[in-house]
PDB file of C-alpha atoms (C1' of nucleotides) in Angstrom:
ATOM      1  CA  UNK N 214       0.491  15.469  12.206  1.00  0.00           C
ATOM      2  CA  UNK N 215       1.955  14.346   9.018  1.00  0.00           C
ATOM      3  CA  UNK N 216       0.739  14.722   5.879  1.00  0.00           C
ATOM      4  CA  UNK N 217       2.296  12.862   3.033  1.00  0.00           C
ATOM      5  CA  UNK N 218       2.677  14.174  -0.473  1.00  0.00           C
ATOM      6  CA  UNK N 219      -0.100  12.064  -1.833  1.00  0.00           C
ATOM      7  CA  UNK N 220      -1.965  13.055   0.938  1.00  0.00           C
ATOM      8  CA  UNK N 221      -1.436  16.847   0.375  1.00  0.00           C
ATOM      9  CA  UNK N 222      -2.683  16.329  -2.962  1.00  0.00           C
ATOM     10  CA  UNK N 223      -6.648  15.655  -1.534  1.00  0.00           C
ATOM     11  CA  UNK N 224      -5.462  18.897   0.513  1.00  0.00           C
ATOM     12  CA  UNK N 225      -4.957  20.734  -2.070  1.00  0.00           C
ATOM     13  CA  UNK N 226      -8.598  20.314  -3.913  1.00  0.00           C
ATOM     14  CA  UNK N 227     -10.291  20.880  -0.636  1.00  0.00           C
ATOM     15  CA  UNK N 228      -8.098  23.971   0.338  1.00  0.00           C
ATOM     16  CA  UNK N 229      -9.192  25.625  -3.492  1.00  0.00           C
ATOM     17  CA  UNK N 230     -12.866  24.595  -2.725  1.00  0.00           C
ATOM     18  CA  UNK N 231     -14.759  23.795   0.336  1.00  0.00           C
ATOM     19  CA  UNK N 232     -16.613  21.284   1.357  1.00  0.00           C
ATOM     20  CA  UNK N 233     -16.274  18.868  -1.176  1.00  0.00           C
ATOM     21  CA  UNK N 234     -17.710  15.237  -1.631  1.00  0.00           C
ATOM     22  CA  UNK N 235     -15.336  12.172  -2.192  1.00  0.00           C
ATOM     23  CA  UNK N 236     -16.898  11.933  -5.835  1.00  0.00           C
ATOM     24  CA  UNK N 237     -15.915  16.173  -6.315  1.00  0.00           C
ATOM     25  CA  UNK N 238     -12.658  15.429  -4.778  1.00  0.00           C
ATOM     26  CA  UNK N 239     -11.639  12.340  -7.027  1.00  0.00           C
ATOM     27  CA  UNK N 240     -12.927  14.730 -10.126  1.00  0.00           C
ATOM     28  CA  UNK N 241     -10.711  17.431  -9.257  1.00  0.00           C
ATOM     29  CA  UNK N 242      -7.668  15.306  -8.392  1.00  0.00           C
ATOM     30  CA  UNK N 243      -7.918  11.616 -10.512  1.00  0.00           C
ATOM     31  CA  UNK N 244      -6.625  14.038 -13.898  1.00  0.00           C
ATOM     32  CA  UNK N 245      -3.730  14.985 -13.492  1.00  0.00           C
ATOM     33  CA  UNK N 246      -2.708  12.165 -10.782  1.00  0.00           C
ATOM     34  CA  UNK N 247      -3.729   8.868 -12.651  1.00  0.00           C
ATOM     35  CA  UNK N 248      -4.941   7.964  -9.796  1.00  0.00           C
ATOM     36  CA  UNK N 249      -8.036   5.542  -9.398  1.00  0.00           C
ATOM     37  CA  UNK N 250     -11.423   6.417  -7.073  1.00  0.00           C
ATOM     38  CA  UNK N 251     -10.758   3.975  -4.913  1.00  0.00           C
ATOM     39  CA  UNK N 252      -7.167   5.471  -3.884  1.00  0.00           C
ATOM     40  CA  UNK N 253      -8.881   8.489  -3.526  1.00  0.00           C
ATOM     41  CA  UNK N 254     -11.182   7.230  -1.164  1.00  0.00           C
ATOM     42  CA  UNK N 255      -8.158   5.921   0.637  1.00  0.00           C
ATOM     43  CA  UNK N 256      -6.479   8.892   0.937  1.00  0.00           C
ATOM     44  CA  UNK N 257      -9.815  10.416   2.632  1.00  0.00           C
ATOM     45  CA  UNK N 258     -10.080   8.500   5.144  1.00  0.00           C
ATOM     46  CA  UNK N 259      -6.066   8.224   6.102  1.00  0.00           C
ATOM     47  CA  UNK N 260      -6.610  12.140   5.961  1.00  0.00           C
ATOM     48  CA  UNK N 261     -10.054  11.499   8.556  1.00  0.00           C
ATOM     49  CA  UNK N 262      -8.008   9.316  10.714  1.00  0.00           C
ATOM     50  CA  UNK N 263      -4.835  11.702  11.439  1.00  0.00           C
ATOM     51  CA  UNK N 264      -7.964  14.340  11.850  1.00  0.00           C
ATOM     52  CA  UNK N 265      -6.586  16.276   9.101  1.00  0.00           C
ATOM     53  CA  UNK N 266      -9.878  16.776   7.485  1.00  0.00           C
ATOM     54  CA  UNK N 267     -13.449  16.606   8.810  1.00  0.00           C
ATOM     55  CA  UNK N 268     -16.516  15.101   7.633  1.00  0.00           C
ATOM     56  CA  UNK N 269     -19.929  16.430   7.937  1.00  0.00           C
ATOM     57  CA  UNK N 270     -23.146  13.947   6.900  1.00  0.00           C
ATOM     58  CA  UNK N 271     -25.141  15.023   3.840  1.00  0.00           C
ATOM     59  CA  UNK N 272     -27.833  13.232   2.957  1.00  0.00           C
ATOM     60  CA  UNK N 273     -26.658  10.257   1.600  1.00  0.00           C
ATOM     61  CA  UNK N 274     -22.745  10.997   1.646  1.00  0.00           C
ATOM     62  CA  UNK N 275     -20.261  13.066   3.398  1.00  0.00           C
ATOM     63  CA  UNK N 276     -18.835  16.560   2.704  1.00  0.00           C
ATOM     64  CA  UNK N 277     -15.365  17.120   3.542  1.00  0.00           C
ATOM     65  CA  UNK N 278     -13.581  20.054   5.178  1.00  0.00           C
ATOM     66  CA  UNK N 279      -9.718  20.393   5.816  1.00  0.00           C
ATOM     67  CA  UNK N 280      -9.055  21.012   9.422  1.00  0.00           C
ATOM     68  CA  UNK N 281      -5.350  21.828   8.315  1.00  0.00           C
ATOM     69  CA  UNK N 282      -5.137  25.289   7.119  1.00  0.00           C
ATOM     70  CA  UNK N 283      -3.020  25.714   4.278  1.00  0.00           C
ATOM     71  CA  UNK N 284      -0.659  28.090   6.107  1.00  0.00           C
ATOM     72  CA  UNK N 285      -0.175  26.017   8.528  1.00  0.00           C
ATOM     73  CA  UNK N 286       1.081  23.018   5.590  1.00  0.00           C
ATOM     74  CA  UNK N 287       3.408  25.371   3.857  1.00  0.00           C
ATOM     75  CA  UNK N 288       4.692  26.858   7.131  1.00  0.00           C
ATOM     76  CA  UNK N 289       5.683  23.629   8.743  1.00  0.00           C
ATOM     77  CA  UNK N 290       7.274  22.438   5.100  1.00  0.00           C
ATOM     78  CA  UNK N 291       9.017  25.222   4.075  1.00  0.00           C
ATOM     79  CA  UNK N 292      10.176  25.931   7.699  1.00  0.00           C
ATOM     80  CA  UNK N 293      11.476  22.388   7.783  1.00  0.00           C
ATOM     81  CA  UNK N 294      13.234  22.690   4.762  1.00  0.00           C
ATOM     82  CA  UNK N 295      15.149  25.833   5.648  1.00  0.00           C
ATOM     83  CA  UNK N 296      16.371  24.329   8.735  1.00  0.00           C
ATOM     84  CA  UNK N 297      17.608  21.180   7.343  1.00  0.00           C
ATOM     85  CA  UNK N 298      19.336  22.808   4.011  1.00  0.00           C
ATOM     86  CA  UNK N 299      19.721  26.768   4.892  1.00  0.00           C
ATOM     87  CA  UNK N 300      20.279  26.729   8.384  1.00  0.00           C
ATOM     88  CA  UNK N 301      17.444  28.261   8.903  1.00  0.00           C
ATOM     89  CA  UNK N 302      17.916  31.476   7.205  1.00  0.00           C
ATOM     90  CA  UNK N 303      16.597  32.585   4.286  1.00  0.00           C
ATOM     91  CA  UNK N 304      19.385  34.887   2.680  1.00  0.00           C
ATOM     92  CA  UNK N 305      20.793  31.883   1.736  1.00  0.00           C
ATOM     93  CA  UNK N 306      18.125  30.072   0.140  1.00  0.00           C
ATOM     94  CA  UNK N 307      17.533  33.494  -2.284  1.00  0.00           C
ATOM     95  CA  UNK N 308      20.958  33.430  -2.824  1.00  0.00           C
ATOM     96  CA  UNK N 309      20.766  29.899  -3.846  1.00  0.00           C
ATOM     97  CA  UNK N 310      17.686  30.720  -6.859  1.00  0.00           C
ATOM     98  CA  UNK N 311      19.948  33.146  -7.626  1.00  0.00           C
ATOM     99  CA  UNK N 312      22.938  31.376  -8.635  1.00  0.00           C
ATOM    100  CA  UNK N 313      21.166  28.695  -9.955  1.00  0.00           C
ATOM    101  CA  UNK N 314      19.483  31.554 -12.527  1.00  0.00           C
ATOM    102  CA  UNK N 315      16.198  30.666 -11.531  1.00  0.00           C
ATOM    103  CA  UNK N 316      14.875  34.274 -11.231  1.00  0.00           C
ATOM    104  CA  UNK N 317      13.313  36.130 -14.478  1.00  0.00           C
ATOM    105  CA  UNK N 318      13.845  39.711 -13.964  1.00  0.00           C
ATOM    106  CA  UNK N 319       9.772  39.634 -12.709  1.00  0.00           C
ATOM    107  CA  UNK N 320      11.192  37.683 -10.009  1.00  0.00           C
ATOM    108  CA  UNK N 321      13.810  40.217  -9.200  1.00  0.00           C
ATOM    109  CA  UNK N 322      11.558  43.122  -9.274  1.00  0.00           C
ATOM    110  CA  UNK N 323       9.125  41.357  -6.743  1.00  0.00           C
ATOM    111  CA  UNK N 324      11.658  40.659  -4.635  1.00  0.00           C
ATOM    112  CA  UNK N 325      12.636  43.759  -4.682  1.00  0.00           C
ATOM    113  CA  UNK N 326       9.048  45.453  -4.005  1.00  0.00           C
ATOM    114  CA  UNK N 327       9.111  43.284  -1.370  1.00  0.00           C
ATOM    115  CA  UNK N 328      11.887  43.685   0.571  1.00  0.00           C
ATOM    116  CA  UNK N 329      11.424  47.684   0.361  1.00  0.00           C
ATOM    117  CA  UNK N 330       8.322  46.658   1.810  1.00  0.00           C
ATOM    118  CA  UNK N 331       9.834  45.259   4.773  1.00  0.00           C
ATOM    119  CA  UNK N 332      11.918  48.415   5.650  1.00  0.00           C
ATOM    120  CA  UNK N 333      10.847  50.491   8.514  1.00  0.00           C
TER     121      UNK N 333
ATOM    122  CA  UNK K  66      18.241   9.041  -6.911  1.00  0.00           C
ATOM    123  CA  UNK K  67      16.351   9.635  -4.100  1.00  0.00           C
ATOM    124  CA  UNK K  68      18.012  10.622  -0.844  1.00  0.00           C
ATOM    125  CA  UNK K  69      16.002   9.795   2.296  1.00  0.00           C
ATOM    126  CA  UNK K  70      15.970  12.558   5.215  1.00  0.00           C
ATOM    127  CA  UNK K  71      17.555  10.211   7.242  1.00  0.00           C
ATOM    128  CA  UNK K  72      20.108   9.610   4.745  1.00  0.00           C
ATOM    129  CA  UNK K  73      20.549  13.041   3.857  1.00  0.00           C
ATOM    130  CA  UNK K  74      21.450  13.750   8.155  1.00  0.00           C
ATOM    131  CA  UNK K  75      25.142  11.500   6.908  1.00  0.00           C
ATOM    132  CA  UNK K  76      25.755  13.272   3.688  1.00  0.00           C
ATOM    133  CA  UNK K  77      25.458  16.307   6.013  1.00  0.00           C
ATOM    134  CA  UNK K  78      28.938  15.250   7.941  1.00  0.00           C
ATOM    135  CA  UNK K  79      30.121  14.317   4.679  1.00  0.00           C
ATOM    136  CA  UNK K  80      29.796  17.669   2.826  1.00  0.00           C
ATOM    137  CA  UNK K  81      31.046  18.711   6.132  1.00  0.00           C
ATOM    138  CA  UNK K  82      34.271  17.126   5.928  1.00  0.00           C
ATOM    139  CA  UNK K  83      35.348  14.950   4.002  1.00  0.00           C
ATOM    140  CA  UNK K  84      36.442  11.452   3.994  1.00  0.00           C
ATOM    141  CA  UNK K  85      35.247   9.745   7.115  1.00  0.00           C
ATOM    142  CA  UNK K  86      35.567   6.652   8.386  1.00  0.00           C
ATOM    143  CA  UNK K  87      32.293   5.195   9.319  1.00  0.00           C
ATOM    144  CA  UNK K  88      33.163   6.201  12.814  1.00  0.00           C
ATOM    145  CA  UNK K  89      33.964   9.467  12.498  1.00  0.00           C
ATOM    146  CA  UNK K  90      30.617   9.711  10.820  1.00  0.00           C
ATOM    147  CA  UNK K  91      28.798   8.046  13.576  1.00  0.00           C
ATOM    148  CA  UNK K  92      30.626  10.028  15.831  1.00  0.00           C
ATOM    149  CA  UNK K  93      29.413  13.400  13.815  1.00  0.00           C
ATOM    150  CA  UNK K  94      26.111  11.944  13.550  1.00  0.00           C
ATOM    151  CA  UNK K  95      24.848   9.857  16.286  1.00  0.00           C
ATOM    152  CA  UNK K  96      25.218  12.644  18.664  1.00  0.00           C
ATOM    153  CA  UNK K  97      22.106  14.984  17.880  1.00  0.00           C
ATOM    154  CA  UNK K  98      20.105  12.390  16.304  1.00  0.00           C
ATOM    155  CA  UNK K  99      20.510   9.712  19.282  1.00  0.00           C
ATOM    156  CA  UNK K 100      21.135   6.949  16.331  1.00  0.00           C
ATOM    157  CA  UNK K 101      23.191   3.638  17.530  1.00  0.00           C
ATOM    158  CA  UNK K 102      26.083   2.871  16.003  1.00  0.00           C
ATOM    159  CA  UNK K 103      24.167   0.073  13.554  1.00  0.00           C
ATOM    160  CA  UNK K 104      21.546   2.737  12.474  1.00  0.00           C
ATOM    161  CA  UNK K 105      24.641   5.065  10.983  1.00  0.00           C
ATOM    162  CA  UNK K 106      25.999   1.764   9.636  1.00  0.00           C
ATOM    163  CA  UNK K 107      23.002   0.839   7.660  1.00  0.00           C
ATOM    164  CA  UNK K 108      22.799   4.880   6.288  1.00  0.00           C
ATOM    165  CA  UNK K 109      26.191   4.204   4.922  1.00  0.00           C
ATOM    166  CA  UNK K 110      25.363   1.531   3.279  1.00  0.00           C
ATOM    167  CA  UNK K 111      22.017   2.303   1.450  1.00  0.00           C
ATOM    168  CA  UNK K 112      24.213   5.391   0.150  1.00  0.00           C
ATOM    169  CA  UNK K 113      27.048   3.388  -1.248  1.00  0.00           C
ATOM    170  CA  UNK K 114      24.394   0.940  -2.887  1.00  0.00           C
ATOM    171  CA  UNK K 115      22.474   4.009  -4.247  1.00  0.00           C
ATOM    172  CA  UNK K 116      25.682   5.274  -5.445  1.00  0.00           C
ATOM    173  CA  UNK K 117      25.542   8.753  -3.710  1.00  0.00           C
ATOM    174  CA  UNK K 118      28.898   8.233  -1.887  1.00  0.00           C
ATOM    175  CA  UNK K 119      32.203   6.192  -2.268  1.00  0.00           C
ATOM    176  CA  UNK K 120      34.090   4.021  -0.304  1.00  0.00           C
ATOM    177  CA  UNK K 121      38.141   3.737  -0.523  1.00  0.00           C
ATOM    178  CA  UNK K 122      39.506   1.453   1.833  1.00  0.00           C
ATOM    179  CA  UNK K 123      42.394   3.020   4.250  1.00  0.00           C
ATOM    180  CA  UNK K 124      44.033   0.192   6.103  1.00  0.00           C
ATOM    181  CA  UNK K 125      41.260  -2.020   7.734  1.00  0.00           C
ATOM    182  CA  UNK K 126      38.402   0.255   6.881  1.00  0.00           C
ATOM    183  CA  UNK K 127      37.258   2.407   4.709  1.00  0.00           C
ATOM    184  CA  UNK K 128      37.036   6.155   4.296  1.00  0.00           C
ATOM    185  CA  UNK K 129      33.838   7.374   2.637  1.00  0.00           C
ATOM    186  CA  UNK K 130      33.459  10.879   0.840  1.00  0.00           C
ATOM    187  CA  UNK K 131      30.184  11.855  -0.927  1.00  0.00           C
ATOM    188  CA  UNK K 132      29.675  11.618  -4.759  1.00  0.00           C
ATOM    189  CA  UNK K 133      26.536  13.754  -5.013  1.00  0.00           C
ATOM    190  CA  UNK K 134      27.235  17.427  -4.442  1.00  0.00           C
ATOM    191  CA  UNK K 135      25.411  19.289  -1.498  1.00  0.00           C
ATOM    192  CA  UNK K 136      24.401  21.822  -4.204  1.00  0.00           C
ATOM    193  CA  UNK K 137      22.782  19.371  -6.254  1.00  0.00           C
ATOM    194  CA  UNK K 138      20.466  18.012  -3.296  1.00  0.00           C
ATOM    195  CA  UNK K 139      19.715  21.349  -2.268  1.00  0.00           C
ATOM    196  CA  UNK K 140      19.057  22.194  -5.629  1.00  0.00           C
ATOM    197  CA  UNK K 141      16.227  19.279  -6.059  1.00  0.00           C
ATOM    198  CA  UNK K 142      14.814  19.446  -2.428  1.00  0.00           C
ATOM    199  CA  UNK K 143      14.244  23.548  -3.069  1.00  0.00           C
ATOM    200  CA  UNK K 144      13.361  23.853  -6.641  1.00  0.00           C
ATOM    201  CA  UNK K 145      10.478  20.551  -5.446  1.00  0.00           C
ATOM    202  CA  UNK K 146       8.822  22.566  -2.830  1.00  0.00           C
ATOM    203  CA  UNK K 147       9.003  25.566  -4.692  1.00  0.00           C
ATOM    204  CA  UNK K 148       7.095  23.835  -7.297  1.00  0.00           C
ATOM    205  CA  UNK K 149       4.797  22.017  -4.416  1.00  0.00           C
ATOM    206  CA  UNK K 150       4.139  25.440  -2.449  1.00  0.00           C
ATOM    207  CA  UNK K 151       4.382  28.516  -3.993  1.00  0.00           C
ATOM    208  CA  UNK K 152       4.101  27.364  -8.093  1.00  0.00           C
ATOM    209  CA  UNK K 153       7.672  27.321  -8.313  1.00  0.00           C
ATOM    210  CA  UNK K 154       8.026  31.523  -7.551  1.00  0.00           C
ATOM    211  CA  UNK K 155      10.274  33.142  -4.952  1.00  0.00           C
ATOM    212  CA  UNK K 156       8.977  36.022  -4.339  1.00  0.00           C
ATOM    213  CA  UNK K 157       5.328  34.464  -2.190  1.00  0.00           C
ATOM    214  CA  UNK K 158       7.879  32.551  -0.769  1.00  0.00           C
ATOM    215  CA  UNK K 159      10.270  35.005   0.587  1.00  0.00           C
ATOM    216  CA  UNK K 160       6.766  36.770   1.212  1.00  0.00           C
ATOM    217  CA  UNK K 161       5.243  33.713   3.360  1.00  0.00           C
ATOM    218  CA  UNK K 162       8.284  34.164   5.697  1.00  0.00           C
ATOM    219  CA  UNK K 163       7.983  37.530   5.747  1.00  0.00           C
ATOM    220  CA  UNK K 164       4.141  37.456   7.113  1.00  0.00           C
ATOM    221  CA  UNK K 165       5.230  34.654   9.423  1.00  0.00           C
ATOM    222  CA  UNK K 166       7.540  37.201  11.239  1.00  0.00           C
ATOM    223  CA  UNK K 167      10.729  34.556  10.567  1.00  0.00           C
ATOM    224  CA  UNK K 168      12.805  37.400   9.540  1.00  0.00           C
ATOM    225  CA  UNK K 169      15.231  39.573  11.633  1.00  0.00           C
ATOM    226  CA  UNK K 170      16.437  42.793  10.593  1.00  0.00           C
ATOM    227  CA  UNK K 171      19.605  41.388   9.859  1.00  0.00           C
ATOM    228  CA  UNK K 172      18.153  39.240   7.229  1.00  0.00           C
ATOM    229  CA  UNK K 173      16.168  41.855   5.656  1.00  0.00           C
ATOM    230  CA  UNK K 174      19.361  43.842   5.509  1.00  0.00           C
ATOM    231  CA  UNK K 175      21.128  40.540   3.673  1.00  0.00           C
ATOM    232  CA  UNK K 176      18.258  40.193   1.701  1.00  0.00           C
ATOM    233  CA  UNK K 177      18.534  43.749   0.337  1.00  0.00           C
ATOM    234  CA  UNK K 178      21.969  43.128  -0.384  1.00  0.00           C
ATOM    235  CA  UNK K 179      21.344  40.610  -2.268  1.00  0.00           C
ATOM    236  CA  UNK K 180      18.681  42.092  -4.482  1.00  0.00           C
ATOM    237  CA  UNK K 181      20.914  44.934  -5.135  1.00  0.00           C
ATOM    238  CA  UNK K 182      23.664  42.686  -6.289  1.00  0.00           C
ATOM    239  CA  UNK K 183      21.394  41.152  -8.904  1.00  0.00           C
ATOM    240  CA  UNK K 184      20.581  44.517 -10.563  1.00  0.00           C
ATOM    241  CA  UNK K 185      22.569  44.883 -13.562  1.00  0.00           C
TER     242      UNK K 185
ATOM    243  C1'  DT U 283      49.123 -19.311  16.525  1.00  0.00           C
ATOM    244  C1'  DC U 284      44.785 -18.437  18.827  1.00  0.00           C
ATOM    245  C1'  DT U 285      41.635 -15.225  20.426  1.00  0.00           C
ATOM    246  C1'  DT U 286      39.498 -10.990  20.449  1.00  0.00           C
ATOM    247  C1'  DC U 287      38.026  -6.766  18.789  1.00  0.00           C
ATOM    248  C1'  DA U 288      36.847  -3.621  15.226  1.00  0.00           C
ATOM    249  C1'  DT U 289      34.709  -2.939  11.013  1.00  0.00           C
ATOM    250  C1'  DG U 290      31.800  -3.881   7.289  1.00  0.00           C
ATOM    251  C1'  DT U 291      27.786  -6.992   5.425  1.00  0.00           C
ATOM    252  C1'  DT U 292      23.327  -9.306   5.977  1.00  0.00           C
ATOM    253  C1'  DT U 293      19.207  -9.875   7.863  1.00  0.00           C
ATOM    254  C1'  DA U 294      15.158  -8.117  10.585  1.00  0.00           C
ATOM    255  C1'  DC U 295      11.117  -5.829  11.477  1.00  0.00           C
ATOM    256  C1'  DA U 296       7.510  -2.553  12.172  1.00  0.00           C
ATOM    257  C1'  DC U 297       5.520   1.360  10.148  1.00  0.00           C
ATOM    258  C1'  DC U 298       4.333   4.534   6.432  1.00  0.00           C
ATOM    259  C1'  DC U 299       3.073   5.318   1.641  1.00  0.00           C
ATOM    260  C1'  DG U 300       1.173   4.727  -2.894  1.00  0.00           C
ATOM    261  C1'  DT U 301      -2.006   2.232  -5.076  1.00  0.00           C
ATOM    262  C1'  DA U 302      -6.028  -0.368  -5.265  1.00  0.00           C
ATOM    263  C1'  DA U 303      -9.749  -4.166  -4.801  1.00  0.00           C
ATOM    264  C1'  DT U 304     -13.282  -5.973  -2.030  1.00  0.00           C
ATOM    265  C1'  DC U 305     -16.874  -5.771   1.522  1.00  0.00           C
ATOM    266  C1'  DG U 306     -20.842  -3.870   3.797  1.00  0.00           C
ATOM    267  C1'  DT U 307     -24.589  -0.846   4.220  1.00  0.00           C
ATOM    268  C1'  DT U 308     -28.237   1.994   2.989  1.00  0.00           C
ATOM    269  C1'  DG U 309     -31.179   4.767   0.135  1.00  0.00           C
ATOM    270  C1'  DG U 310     -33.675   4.713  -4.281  1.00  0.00           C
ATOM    271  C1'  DC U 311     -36.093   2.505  -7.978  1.00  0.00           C
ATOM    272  C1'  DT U 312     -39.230  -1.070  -9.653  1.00  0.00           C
TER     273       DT U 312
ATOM    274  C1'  DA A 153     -40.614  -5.756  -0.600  1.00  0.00           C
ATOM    275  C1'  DG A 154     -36.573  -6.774  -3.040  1.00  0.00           C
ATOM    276  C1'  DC A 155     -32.755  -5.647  -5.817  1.00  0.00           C
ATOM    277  C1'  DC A 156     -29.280  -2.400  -7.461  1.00  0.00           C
ATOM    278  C1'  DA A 157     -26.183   1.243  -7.287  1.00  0.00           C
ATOM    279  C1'  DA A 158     -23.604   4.441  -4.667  1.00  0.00           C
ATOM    280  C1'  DC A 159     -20.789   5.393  -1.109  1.00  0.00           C
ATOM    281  C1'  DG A 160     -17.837   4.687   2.780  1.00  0.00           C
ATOM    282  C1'  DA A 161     -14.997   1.193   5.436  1.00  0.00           C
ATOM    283  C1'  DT A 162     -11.919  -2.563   5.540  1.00  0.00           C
ATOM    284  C1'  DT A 163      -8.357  -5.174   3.829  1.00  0.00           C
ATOM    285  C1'  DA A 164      -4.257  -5.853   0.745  1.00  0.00           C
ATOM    286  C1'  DC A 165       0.269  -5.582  -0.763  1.00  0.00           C
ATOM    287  C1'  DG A 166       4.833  -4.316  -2.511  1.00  0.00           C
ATOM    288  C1'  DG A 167       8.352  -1.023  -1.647  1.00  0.00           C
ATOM    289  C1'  DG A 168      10.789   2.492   1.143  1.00  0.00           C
ATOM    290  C1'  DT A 169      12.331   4.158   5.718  1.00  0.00           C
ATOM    291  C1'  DG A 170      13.920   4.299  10.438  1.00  0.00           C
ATOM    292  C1'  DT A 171      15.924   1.647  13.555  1.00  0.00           C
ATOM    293  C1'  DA A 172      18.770  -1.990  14.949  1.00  0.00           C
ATOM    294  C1'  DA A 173      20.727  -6.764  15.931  1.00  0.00           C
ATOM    295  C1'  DA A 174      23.368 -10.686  14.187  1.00  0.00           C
ATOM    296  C1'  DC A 175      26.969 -12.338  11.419  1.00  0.00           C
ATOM    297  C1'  DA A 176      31.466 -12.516   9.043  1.00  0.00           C
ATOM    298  C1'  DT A 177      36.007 -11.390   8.347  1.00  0.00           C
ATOM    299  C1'  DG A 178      40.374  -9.952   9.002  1.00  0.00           C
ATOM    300  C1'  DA A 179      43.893  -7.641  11.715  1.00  0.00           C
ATOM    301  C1'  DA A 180      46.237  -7.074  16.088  1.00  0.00           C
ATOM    302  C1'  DG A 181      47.668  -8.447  20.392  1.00  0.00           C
ATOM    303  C1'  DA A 182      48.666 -12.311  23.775  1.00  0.00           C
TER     304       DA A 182
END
DNA sequence: TCTTCATGTTTACACCCGTAATCGTTGGCT
DNA sequence: AGCCAACGATTACGGGTGTAAACATGAAGA
């Protein structure tokens, strides 16, 4: 199951909030995107039809409820991009942030935490 | 410019080595991704009209070698799901593999090597 | 020189994606 | 009971992508 960027967008309001209506979902999403309600609505039901999200009658409209976890989304991206441009290791991909002096000494410090962490 | 994933598979034999003929590349190429001949042709082409590689002719054809850098695609496919994901910071990345068990001892142990390296 | 083969160029086509308008239905108000 | 507004469903459409065949051109061999 794909999800496309636009796509992941709707994901995104209903993995911060849950369920949502269409009218919640265009609120949280239209600023920031530009995008119209009815595109919205279109990206609803694309989501419906690939059974990314579920919907679940109320009263007059629907509430909807991603069926995707989030992990799952960011595992199968990030895991895809790591194959394609790191060989599927991640050394290089840190070592890649680094050299392109992307980490703030925070950044270095959590890493670090983290990777003591890791030790046995 | 935007690089398509398909695309991207041909720039991968040309950062590999570099120039190829169109054959070579098919011949890289075609194997692994089960692309005809024609498909590889048409990749070459969209890149040469996007500008992301050149051609010089060599006798009857032409050898091609790439004109974006490998580091500079990396560089915008990384730093955009960064962004997308994990609000552009490493370290809940490097911690997402982490919890999905993608990392061997081996890479913790490069991983710590590299943090230490960045210490001033 | 004529034909054939290799190589690059053009055209094709179905599907996905971003973006949206229009249609249809149904509950609520008058 | 009839009309209106809200909401979801259907349809639209231009552009990109994956995949590939058809065409053109020029060089090499017969």
């Amino acid at each position: 199951m794909k999800i496309s960027t636009a796509e992941s967008v709707v994901m995104g309001a209903l993995w911060a909030r849950e369920p949502l209506s269409a009218e919640d979902i265009a609120a949280d999403v239209a600023e920031g995107q530009g995008w119209s309600d009815a595109t919205v609505k279109t990206l609803i039901n694309r989501l419906l039809n690939k059974g990314a999200i579920a919907a679940e009658r109320d009263g007059r409209r629907y509430l909807y409820r991603p069926l995707v976890a989030r992990e799952a989304y960011v595992e199968a991206e990030s895991q895809g991009l790591l194959d394609r441009l790191f060989d599927g290791k991640l050394a290089p991909l840190v070592s890649h942030f680094s050299q392109t002096g992307a980490l703030t000494p925070e950044d270095i410090a959590e890493l670090k935490k983290l990777i003591e962490g890791f030790e046995p």
